[in-house]
Short mmCIF file of C-alpha atoms and ligand atoms in Angstrom, two decimals:
data_model
loop_
_atom_site.label_atom_id
_atom_site.label_comp_id
_atom_site.label_asym_id
_atom_site.label_seq_id
_atom_site.Cartn_x
_atom_site.Cartn_y
_atom_site.Cartn_z
CA MET Q 336 -188.81 -71.26 -100.86
CA LEU Q 337 -191.25 -72.23 -98.41
CA SER Q 338 -191.13 -74.73 -95.84
CA LYS Q 339 -194.13 -77.43 -95.55
CA LYS Q 340 -194.79 -76.22 -92.60
CA ILE Q 341 -195.27 -72.52 -93.28
CA GLU Q 342 -197.02 -73.32 -96.45
CA ALA Q 343 -199.82 -75.08 -94.78
CA ALA Q 344 -199.89 -72.66 -91.97
CA LEU Q 345 -200.50 -69.73 -94.92
CA ASN Q 346 -203.15 -71.98 -96.24
CA GLY Q 347 -204.67 -72.23 -93.10
CA GLN Q 348 -204.92 -68.31 -93.56
CA VAL Q 349 -206.18 -68.36 -96.85
CA ALA Q 350 -209.11 -70.53 -95.27
CA ILE Q 351 -209.27 -68.19 -92.36
CA GLU Q 352 -209.66 -65.15 -94.75
CA ALA Q 353 -211.88 -66.62 -97.12
CA ALA Q 354 -214.13 -67.64 -93.87
CA SER Q 355 -214.00 -63.85 -92.94
CA SER Q 356 -215.19 -62.79 -96.12
CA GLN Q 357 -218.32 -65.05 -96.27
CA ALA Q 358 -219.00 -64.19 -92.70
CA TYR Q 359 -219.19 -60.36 -93.47
CA LEU Q 360 -221.13 -61.60 -96.55
CA ALA Q 361 -224.03 -63.08 -94.62
CA MET Q 362 -223.98 -60.09 -91.91
CA ALA Q 363 -224.26 -57.34 -95.01
CA SER Q 364 -227.27 -59.51 -96.33
CA TRP Q 365 -228.83 -59.43 -92.92
CA ALA Q 366 -228.48 -56.11 -92.32
CA GLU Q 367 -229.81 -55.38 -95.88
CA ASN Q 368 -233.03 -57.07 -94.87
CA GLN Q 369 -233.14 -55.17 -91.88
CA GLY Q 370 -233.12 -51.77 -94.46
CA LEU Q 371 -229.94 -50.73 -92.60
CA SER Q 372 -228.47 -49.82 -95.98
CA GLY Q 373 -225.25 -47.76 -94.81
CA THR Q 374 -224.31 -51.28 -92.56
CA ALA Q 375 -224.80 -53.38 -95.17
CA ALA Q 376 -222.96 -50.96 -97.68
CA PHE Q 377 -219.83 -51.10 -95.22
CA LEU Q 378 -220.09 -54.94 -94.40
CA TYR Q 379 -220.41 -55.86 -98.18
CA ARG Q 380 -217.27 -53.89 -98.58
CA HIS Q 381 -215.60 -55.78 -95.52
CA SER Q 382 -216.35 -58.97 -97.15
CA ASP Q 383 -214.31 -57.87 -100.46
CA GLU Q 384 -211.92 -56.69 -98.26
CA GLU Q 385 -211.02 -60.24 -96.65
CA ARG Q 386 -211.18 -61.63 -100.03
CA VAL Q 387 -208.52 -59.60 -101.01
CA HIS Q 388 -206.74 -60.24 -97.72
CA MET Q 389 -207.02 -64.22 -98.98
CA LEU Q 390 -205.85 -63.71 -102.77
CA LYS Q 391 -202.83 -61.66 -101.31
CA LEU Q 392 -201.90 -64.73 -99.25
CA ILE Q 393 -202.52 -67.03 -102.39
CA LYS Q 394 -200.35 -65.30 -104.44
CA PHE Q 395 -197.44 -64.92 -102.03
CA ILE Q 396 -197.65 -68.65 -101.51
CA ASN Q 397 -197.17 -69.30 -105.14
CA GLU Q 398 -194.81 -67.16 -105.54
CA ARG Q 399 -192.76 -68.38 -102.68
CA GLY Q 400 -192.75 -71.96 -104.31
CA GLY Q 401 -195.78 -73.33 -102.44
CA HIS Q 402 -199.42 -74.31 -103.51
CA ALA Q 403 -201.58 -72.19 -102.35
CA VAL Q 404 -204.96 -74.21 -102.11
CA VAL Q 405 -208.54 -73.00 -102.42
CA PRO Q 406 -210.76 -73.85 -99.36
CA ALA Q 407 -214.26 -75.06 -99.02
CA LEU Q 408 -216.27 -72.74 -97.82
CA LYS Q 409 -218.72 -73.53 -94.89
CA GLN Q 410 -222.07 -71.98 -94.09
CA PRO Q 411 -221.37 -68.69 -92.01
CA SER Q 412 -224.12 -67.16 -89.48
CA THR Q 413 -226.78 -66.21 -90.98
CA LYS Q 414 -229.21 -65.27 -87.93
CA PHE Q 415 -228.27 -62.04 -85.51
CA ARG Q 416 -230.63 -60.53 -82.92
CA SER Q 417 -229.46 -56.93 -83.62
CA ILE Q 418 -226.87 -54.47 -85.09
CA THR Q 419 -225.06 -54.86 -81.85
CA ASP Q 420 -224.87 -58.57 -82.55
CA ILE Q 421 -223.58 -58.30 -85.32
CA PHE Q 422 -220.72 -55.82 -84.57
CA GLN Q 423 -219.84 -58.31 -81.39
CA SER Q 424 -219.64 -61.19 -83.71
CA LEU Q 425 -217.24 -59.46 -86.12
CA LEU Q 426 -215.25 -58.14 -83.19
CA GLU Q 427 -215.03 -61.88 -81.58
CA HIS Q 428 -214.66 -63.06 -85.32
CA GLU Q 429 -211.42 -60.89 -85.57
CA THR Q 430 -209.71 -61.49 -82.17
CA LYS Q 431 -209.87 -65.12 -83.17
CA VAL Q 432 -208.25 -64.25 -86.70
CA THR Q 433 -205.64 -61.95 -84.81
CA ASN Q 434 -204.58 -64.96 -82.69
CA GLU Q 435 -204.13 -67.26 -85.61
CA ILE Q 436 -201.96 -64.32 -87.71
CA ASN Q 437 -199.81 -64.58 -84.34
CA GLY Q 438 -199.69 -68.00 -84.22
CA VAL Q 439 -197.94 -67.95 -88.20
CA VAL Q 440 -195.86 -65.19 -86.87
CA ASP Q 441 -194.65 -67.44 -84.25
CA LEU Q 442 -194.10 -70.48 -86.59
CA CYS Q 443 -192.41 -67.79 -88.89
CA LEU Q 444 -189.77 -67.32 -86.22
CA LYS Q 445 -189.17 -70.81 -85.12
CA GLU Q 446 -188.79 -71.69 -88.50
CA LYS Q 447 -186.13 -68.66 -89.44
CA ASP Q 448 -188.38 -67.78 -92.60
CA TYR Q 449 -187.65 -63.91 -92.24
CA THR Q 450 -189.47 -63.37 -95.69
CA THR Q 451 -192.90 -65.06 -94.66
CA HIS Q 452 -192.39 -63.02 -90.62
CA ASN Q 453 -192.04 -59.54 -93.22
CA PHE Q 454 -194.96 -60.37 -95.53
CA MET Q 455 -197.37 -61.13 -92.22
CA GLN Q 456 -196.28 -57.98 -90.64
CA TRP Q 457 -198.69 -56.33 -92.98
CA TYR Q 458 -201.80 -58.47 -91.41
CA VAL Q 459 -200.30 -57.72 -88.03
CA SER Q 460 -201.22 -53.96 -88.39
CA GLU Q 461 -204.33 -54.83 -90.39
CA GLN Q 462 -205.71 -56.88 -87.11
CA ILE Q 463 -204.60 -53.87 -84.88
CA GLU Q 464 -206.76 -51.35 -87.04
CA GLU Q 465 -209.87 -54.26 -87.61
CA GLU Q 466 -209.88 -54.77 -84.21
CA ALA Q 467 -209.57 -51.05 -83.05
CA LEU Q 468 -212.53 -49.93 -85.73
CA ALA Q 469 -214.99 -52.76 -84.36
CA ARG Q 470 -214.75 -51.67 -80.57
CA THR Q 471 -215.29 -48.11 -81.86
CA LEU Q 472 -218.75 -48.90 -83.68
CA ILE Q 473 -219.66 -51.08 -80.61
CA ASP Q 474 -219.11 -47.86 -78.02
CA LYS Q 475 -220.80 -46.05 -80.53
CA LEU Q 476 -223.81 -48.59 -80.67
CA ASN Q 477 -223.72 -48.84 -76.69
CA LEU Q 478 -223.86 -45.18 -76.73
CA ILE Q 479 -227.02 -45.17 -79.05
CA GLY Q 480 -229.04 -47.85 -77.06
CA ASN Q 481 -232.46 -48.02 -78.18
CA ASP Q 482 -232.47 -44.44 -79.49
CA LYS Q 483 -233.81 -44.86 -83.11
CA GLY Q 484 -232.61 -41.63 -84.29
CA GLY Q 485 -229.44 -42.35 -83.03
CA LEU Q 486 -229.44 -45.77 -84.84
CA TYR Q 487 -230.57 -43.91 -88.28
CA LEU Q 488 -227.20 -41.61 -88.02
CA PHE Q 489 -224.99 -44.76 -87.24
CA ASP Q 490 -226.21 -46.58 -90.26
CA ARG Q 491 -225.91 -43.23 -92.68
CA ASP Q 492 -222.54 -42.40 -91.59
CA LEU Q 493 -221.16 -46.02 -91.94
CA GLU Q 494 -222.42 -45.94 -95.88
CA GLY Q 495 -218.81 -43.86 -96.06
CA THR Q 496 -217.11 -45.66 -93.72
CA ALA Q 497 -214.55 -47.90 -95.21
CA GLY Q 498 -214.93 -51.48 -94.29
CA GLY Q 499 -211.40 -51.28 -92.76
CA PRO Q 500 -207.90 -49.99 -93.19
CA GLY Q 501 -207.07 -52.77 -95.56
CA ALA Q 502 -209.57 -51.10 -98.44
CA THR Q 503 -206.56 -49.81 -100.56
CA ALA Q 504 -204.19 -52.05 -99.44
CA ALA Q 505 -202.86 -55.40 -101.83
FE1 FEO F 455 -208.25 -60.15 -92.73
FE2 FEO F 455 -209.88 -58.95 -90.65
O1 FEO F 455 -209.02 -59.84 -91.00
#
């Protein structure tokens, strides 16, 4: 059975994953409008994965005797300066998500809720990989600079890149 504190923290995380899904959906739509079809495909998949992260939490909360609350959604940013701006925003967002997840893990230890602590380890690993992937993409974009040919290849390569390591999880 979840304590009220843990239940509230997990519901907070539900809202964060939902917001992530919306944020990446907006990025995908922007990229699609720019003709960056590979980047758009990557971001659409990434948005779907965030929804899976949210669902995994919802199911866990309910299975443990809590009540998972479906949150309201805020309008995410819809305008971006460039593809680099997209991935920098994505990394910034994921860094915040990591901090939130660490907060939940910390609370689990304080509350001695080892079951939820164990469940949250999947999210801890996921964050390491998501941040690493975002950094790799930013490094590539920095190398490419203003080279249109390089950008074309970057976009084409993203077409087949999984949106994140959680693609097959949950
Ligand atoms: Fe669900 Fe991108 O963390």
